[in-house]
CSV table of C-alpha atoms and ligand atoms in Angstrom, one decimal:
chain,number,residue,atom,x,y,z
A,1,MET,CA,-23.4,-65.1,49.6
A,2,LYS,CA,-20.7,-62.9,51.1
A,3,LYS,CA,-19.5,-64.3,54.4
A,4,ILE,CA,-18.3,-62.5,57.5
A,5,ALA,CA,-16.2,-63.9,60.4
A,6,ILE,CA,-16.3,-61.9,63.6
A,7,PHE,CA,-13.4,-62.1,66.1
A,8,ALA,CA,-14.3,-61.0,69.7
A,9,SER,CA,-12.7,-61.4,73.1
A,10,GLY,CA,-15.4,-60.2,75.4
A,11,SER,CA,-19.0,-59.3,75.8
A,12,GLY,CA,-19.8,-59.2,72.1
A,13,SER,CA,-22.6,-56.7,71.9
A,14,ASN,CA,-21.2,-55.4,68.6
A,15,ALA,CA,-21.0,-59.0,67.3
A,16,GLU,CA,-24.6,-59.6,68.2
A,17,ASN,CA,-25.7,-56.3,66.7
A,18,ILE,CA,-23.9,-57.1,63.4
A,19,ALA,CA,-25.4,-60.7,63.4
A,20,ARG,CA,-28.9,-59.3,63.9
A,21,TYR,CA,-28.5,-56.7,61.2
A,22,PHE,CA,-27.6,-59.3,58.6
A,23,LYS,CA,-30.0,-62.0,59.9
A,24,ASN,CA,-32.3,-61.9,56.8
A,25,HIS,CA,-29.9,-60.1,54.5
A,26,LYS,CA,-30.1,-61.1,50.8
A,27,TYR,CA,-26.4,-61.7,50.2
A,28,ILE,CA,-24.4,-61.1,53.4
A,29,LYS,CA,-24.3,-63.5,56.4
A,30,VAL,CA,-22.3,-63.8,59.7
A,31,ASP,CA,-20.8,-67.3,59.1
A,32,LEU,CA,-18.6,-67.7,62.1
A,33,ILE,CA,-17.7,-66.1,65.4
A,34,LEU,CA,-14.2,-66.7,66.8
A,35,SER,CA,-12.8,-66.0,70.2
A,36,ASN,CA,-9.6,-66.4,72.1
A,37,ARG,CA,-11.4,-66.7,75.4
A,38,THR,CA,-13.4,-69.8,76.4
A,39,ASN,CA,-15.5,-67.8,78.8
A,40,ALA,CA,-16.2,-64.8,76.6
A,41,TYR,CA,-19.9,-63.8,76.7
A,42,VAL,CA,-19.9,-63.5,72.9
A,43,LEU,CA,-20.0,-67.3,72.8
A,44,LYS,CA,-23.3,-67.4,74.6
A,45,ARG,CA,-24.7,-64.7,72.3
A,46,ALA,CA,-23.5,-66.8,69.3
A,47,GLU,CA,-25.2,-69.9,70.6
A,48,LYS,CA,-28.5,-68.0,71.0
A,49,LEU,CA,-28.1,-66.7,67.5
A,50,HIS,CA,-27.3,-70.2,66.1
A,51,ILE,CA,-24.0,-69.0,64.7
A,52,PRO,CA,-21.1,-71.5,64.7
A,53,THR,CA,-18.2,-70.6,67.0
A,54,TYR,CA,-14.5,-71.4,67.1
A,55,VAL,CA,-12.3,-70.9,70.2
A,56,PHE,CA,-8.6,-70.8,69.9
A,57,THR,CA,-5.5,-70.2,72.0
A,58,LYS,CA,-2.9,-67.5,71.5
A,59,ASP,CA,-0.4,-70.2,70.5
A,60,GLU,CA,-2.8,-71.4,67.8
A,61,LEU,CA,-3.1,-67.9,66.4
A,62,TYR,CA,0.6,-67.1,66.4
A,63,ASN,CA,2.2,-70.4,65.8
A,64,THR,CA,-0.1,-72.4,63.5
A,65,HIS,CA,-2.1,-71.6,60.3
A,66,LYS,CA,-5.2,-73.4,61.6
A,67,ILE,CA,-7.3,-70.3,61.8
A,68,LYS,CA,-6.2,-69.1,58.4
A,69,ASP,CA,-7.1,-72.5,56.9
A,70,LEU,CA,-10.5,-72.5,58.6
A,71,LEU,CA,-11.3,-69.0,57.3
A,72,LEU,CA,-10.1,-69.9,53.8
A,73,ASN,CA,-12.0,-73.2,53.8
A,74,ASN,CA,-15.2,-71.4,54.8
A,75,LYS,CA,-14.6,-68.8,52.0
A,76,ILE,CA,-14.8,-65.8,54.4
A,77,ASP,CA,-14.9,-62.5,52.6
A,78,LEU,CA,-14.5,-60.1,55.5
A,79,ILE,CA,-12.9,-60.5,58.9
A,80,VAL,CA,-14.5,-58.1,61.4
A,81,LEU,CA,-12.8,-57.4,64.8
A,82,ALA,CA,-15.3,-56.4,67.4
A,83,GLY,CA,-13.6,-56.0,70.8
A,84,PHE,CA,-10.9,-58.4,69.8
A,85,LEU,CA,-7.8,-57.8,71.9
A,86,LEU,CA,-4.9,-59.7,70.3
A,87,LEU,CA,-2.7,-58.4,67.5
A,88,ILE,CA,-3.6,-59.9,64.2
A,89,PRO,CA,-0.5,-61.8,62.9
A,90,LYS,CA,1.1,-60.8,59.6
A,91,TYR,CA,0.3,-64.1,57.8
A,92,LEU,CA,-3.4,-63.5,58.3
A,93,ILE,CA,-3.2,-60.0,57.0
A,94,LYS,CA,-1.4,-61.3,53.9
A,95,ALA,CA,-4.1,-64.0,53.4
A,96,PHE,CA,-6.9,-61.5,53.6
A,97,PRO,CA,-5.6,-58.3,52.0
A,98,ASN,CA,-7.9,-55.3,52.7
A,99,SER,CA,-10.4,-57.7,54.2
A,100,ILE,CA,-9.8,-57.3,57.9
A,101,ILE,CA,-11.4,-54.3,59.7
A,102,ASN,CA,-11.6,-53.2,63.3
A,103,ILE,CA,-13.6,-50.8,65.4
A,104,HIS,CA,-12.1,-48.6,68.1
A,105,PRO,CA,-13.9,-46.5,70.7
A,106,ALA,CA,-12.0,-43.2,70.1
A,107,LEU,CA,-11.0,-40.9,67.3
A,108,LEU,CA,-7.8,-42.5,66.1
A,109,PRO,CA,-4.9,-41.7,66.0
A,110,LYS,CA,-5.9,-40.5,69.5
A,111,TYR,CA,-6.0,-43.1,72.2
A,112,GLY,CA,-4.9,-46.1,70.1
A,113,GLY,CA,-2.2,-48.7,70.5
A,114,LYS,CA,-1.4,-51.7,72.6
A,115,GLY,CA,-3.4,-51.9,75.8
A,116,MET,CA,-5.8,-49.2,74.7
A,117,TYR,CA,-9.2,-50.8,74.7
A,118,GLY,CA,-12.7,-50.4,76.2
A,119,GLU,CA,-12.7,-48.5,79.5
A,120,ARG,CA,-9.1,-47.6,79.5
A,121,VAL,CA,-9.7,-45.4,76.4
A,122,HIS,CA,-12.6,-43.6,78.1
A,123,GLN,CA,-10.6,-43.2,81.3
A,124,LYS,CA,-7.9,-41.3,79.4
A,125,ILE,CA,-10.5,-39.1,77.6
A,126,LEU,CA,-11.9,-38.1,81.0
A,127,GLU,CA,-8.4,-37.5,82.5
A,128,ASN,CA,-7.5,-35.2,79.6
A,129,GLY,CA,-10.7,-33.3,79.8
A,130,ASP,CA,-11.6,-33.8,76.1
A,131,LYS,CA,-14.8,-32.2,75.0
A,132,GLU,CA,-15.5,-34.8,72.3
A,133,SER,CA,-14.7,-38.3,71.4
A,134,GLY,CA,-16.0,-40.8,68.9
A,135,ILE,CA,-15.5,-44.1,67.1
A,136,THR,CA,-13.2,-45.2,64.3
A,137,ILE,CA,-13.6,-48.0,61.8
A,138,HIS,CA,-10.3,-48.9,60.1
A,139,TYR,CA,-8.5,-51.5,58.1
A,140,VAL,CA,-6.2,-53.7,60.1
A,141,ASN,CA,-2.5,-53.7,59.5
A,142,GLU,CA,0.3,-55.3,61.6
A,143,ASN,CA,0.3,-52.6,64.2
A,144,TYR,CA,-2.5,-51.9,66.7
A,145,ASP,CA,-5.0,-49.3,65.5
A,146,GLU,CA,-2.9,-48.0,62.7
A,147,GLY,CA,-4.5,-49.1,59.5
A,148,SER,CA,-6.2,-46.7,57.1
A,149,ILE,CA,-9.4,-45.1,58.4
A,150,ILE,CA,-12.7,-46.0,56.7
A,151,HIS,CA,-15.2,-44.1,59.0
A,152,GLN,CA,-15.2,-41.9,62.0
A,153,SER,CA,-18.1,-40.3,63.9
A,154,LYS,CA,-18.1,-38.1,66.9
A,155,PHE,CA,-20.1,-37.4,70.1
A,156,PRO,CA,-19.8,-34.7,72.7
A,157,VAL,CA,-18.3,-35.4,76.2
A,158,GLU,CA,-20.3,-33.4,78.7
A,159,ALA,CA,-19.4,-32.1,82.1
A,160,GLY,CA,-20.2,-34.9,84.6
A,161,ASP,CA,-20.0,-37.7,82.1
A,162,THR,CA,-18.7,-40.9,83.6
A,163,ILE,CA,-16.7,-43.7,81.9
A,164,GLU,CA,-20.0,-45.6,81.6
A,165,ASP,CA,-21.7,-42.6,79.9
A,166,ILE,CA,-18.8,-42.3,77.4
A,167,ALA,CA,-18.8,-46.0,76.8
A,168,GLN,CA,-22.6,-45.9,76.1
A,169,LYS,CA,-22.2,-43.0,73.7
A,170,ALA,CA,-19.5,-44.9,71.8
A,171,HIS,CA,-21.5,-48.1,71.7
A,172,GLU,CA,-24.5,-46.3,70.3
A,173,LEU,CA,-22.4,-45.0,67.4
A,174,GLU,CA,-20.8,-48.4,67.0
A,175,TYR,CA,-24.2,-50.1,66.7
A,176,LYS,CA,-25.4,-47.6,64.2
A,177,TYR,CA,-22.4,-47.5,61.9
A,178,TYR,CA,-20.4,-50.8,62.0
A,179,PRO,CA,-23.1,-52.9,60.2
A,180,LYS,CA,-23.6,-50.2,57.6
A,181,VAL,CA,-19.9,-49.9,56.9
A,182,ILE,CA,-19.6,-53.7,56.6
A,183,GLU,CA,-22.6,-53.7,54.2
A,184,LYS,CA,-21.0,-51.0,52.0
A,185,LEU,CA,-17.6,-52.7,52.0
A,186,LEU,CA,-19.2,-56.0,50.9
A,187,SER,CA,-21.4,-54.3,48.3
A,188,GLY,CA,-18.4,-52.5,46.7
A,189,ASP,CA,-19.8,-49.1,47.7
A,190,LEU,CA,-16.7,-48.1,49.8
B,201,GAR,C1,-16.2,-51.8,71.7
B,201,GAR,O1,-16.5,-50.5,72.3
B,201,GAR,C2,-15.0,-51.7,70.8
B,201,GAR,O2,-14.9,-50.5,70.1
B,201,GAR,C3,-13.8,-51.9,71.8
B,201,GAR,O3,-14.2,-52.8,72.7
B,201,GAR,C4,-15.6,-52.7,72.8
B,201,GAR,C5,-16.2,-54.1,72.7
B,201,GAR,O4,-17.6,-54.1,73.1
B,201,GAR,N1,-12.6,-52.2,71.1
B,201,GAR,C6,-11.4,-51.8,71.4
B,201,GAR,O5,-11.2,-51.1,72.4
B,201,GAR,C7,-10.3,-52.3,70.5
B,201,GAR,N2,-9.1,-51.6,70.8
B,201,GAR,P1,-18.5,-55.4,72.8
B,201,GAR,O6,-17.7,-56.6,73.2
B,201,GAR,O7,-19.7,-55.2,73.7
B,201,GAR,O8,-18.8,-55.3,71.4
């Protein structure tokens, strides 16, 4: 069995979508969902899906190796960031080489970097009058949103679109492609 650990800080709709996609999969399962926020809605979703969770503090992530040990002990094959807002520390990247991926709701390298997440990204797209946006799935390195790109897909931004409209279009593409990219990576097809 190939095992996924998902890190999420907020709502967790991507986490849920990924968990549902792999629910009855032959050789891939979502083993653990981790969050840095005790009140993140993703934890409620995990409970409903009967997936174990682990909540940690920033201090635990940056100043201990507890999370790394937990992931290694659980034999996690792939770490999937899904709306996770803290920078992944170097020691974790070293322990999981080419095995940590992230999704970003824009066409990187546009609109990436610290503080660029969720609605803030879509706000900028509207402010700049962009005619298209999209999603990016990429490997994680020690800088925000800079690891090599695995997949991108685009959608049009139409006149009159609101932040919510853009967020919805991004989410639709995320739900469609993130599980498939994960499946390909864990099957050695990417
Ligand atoms: C997603 O759109 C994801 O791309 C974005 O946060 C949202 C989380 O939604 N991630 C970032 O902006 C990372 N910089 P969700 O909690 O409903 O899955």
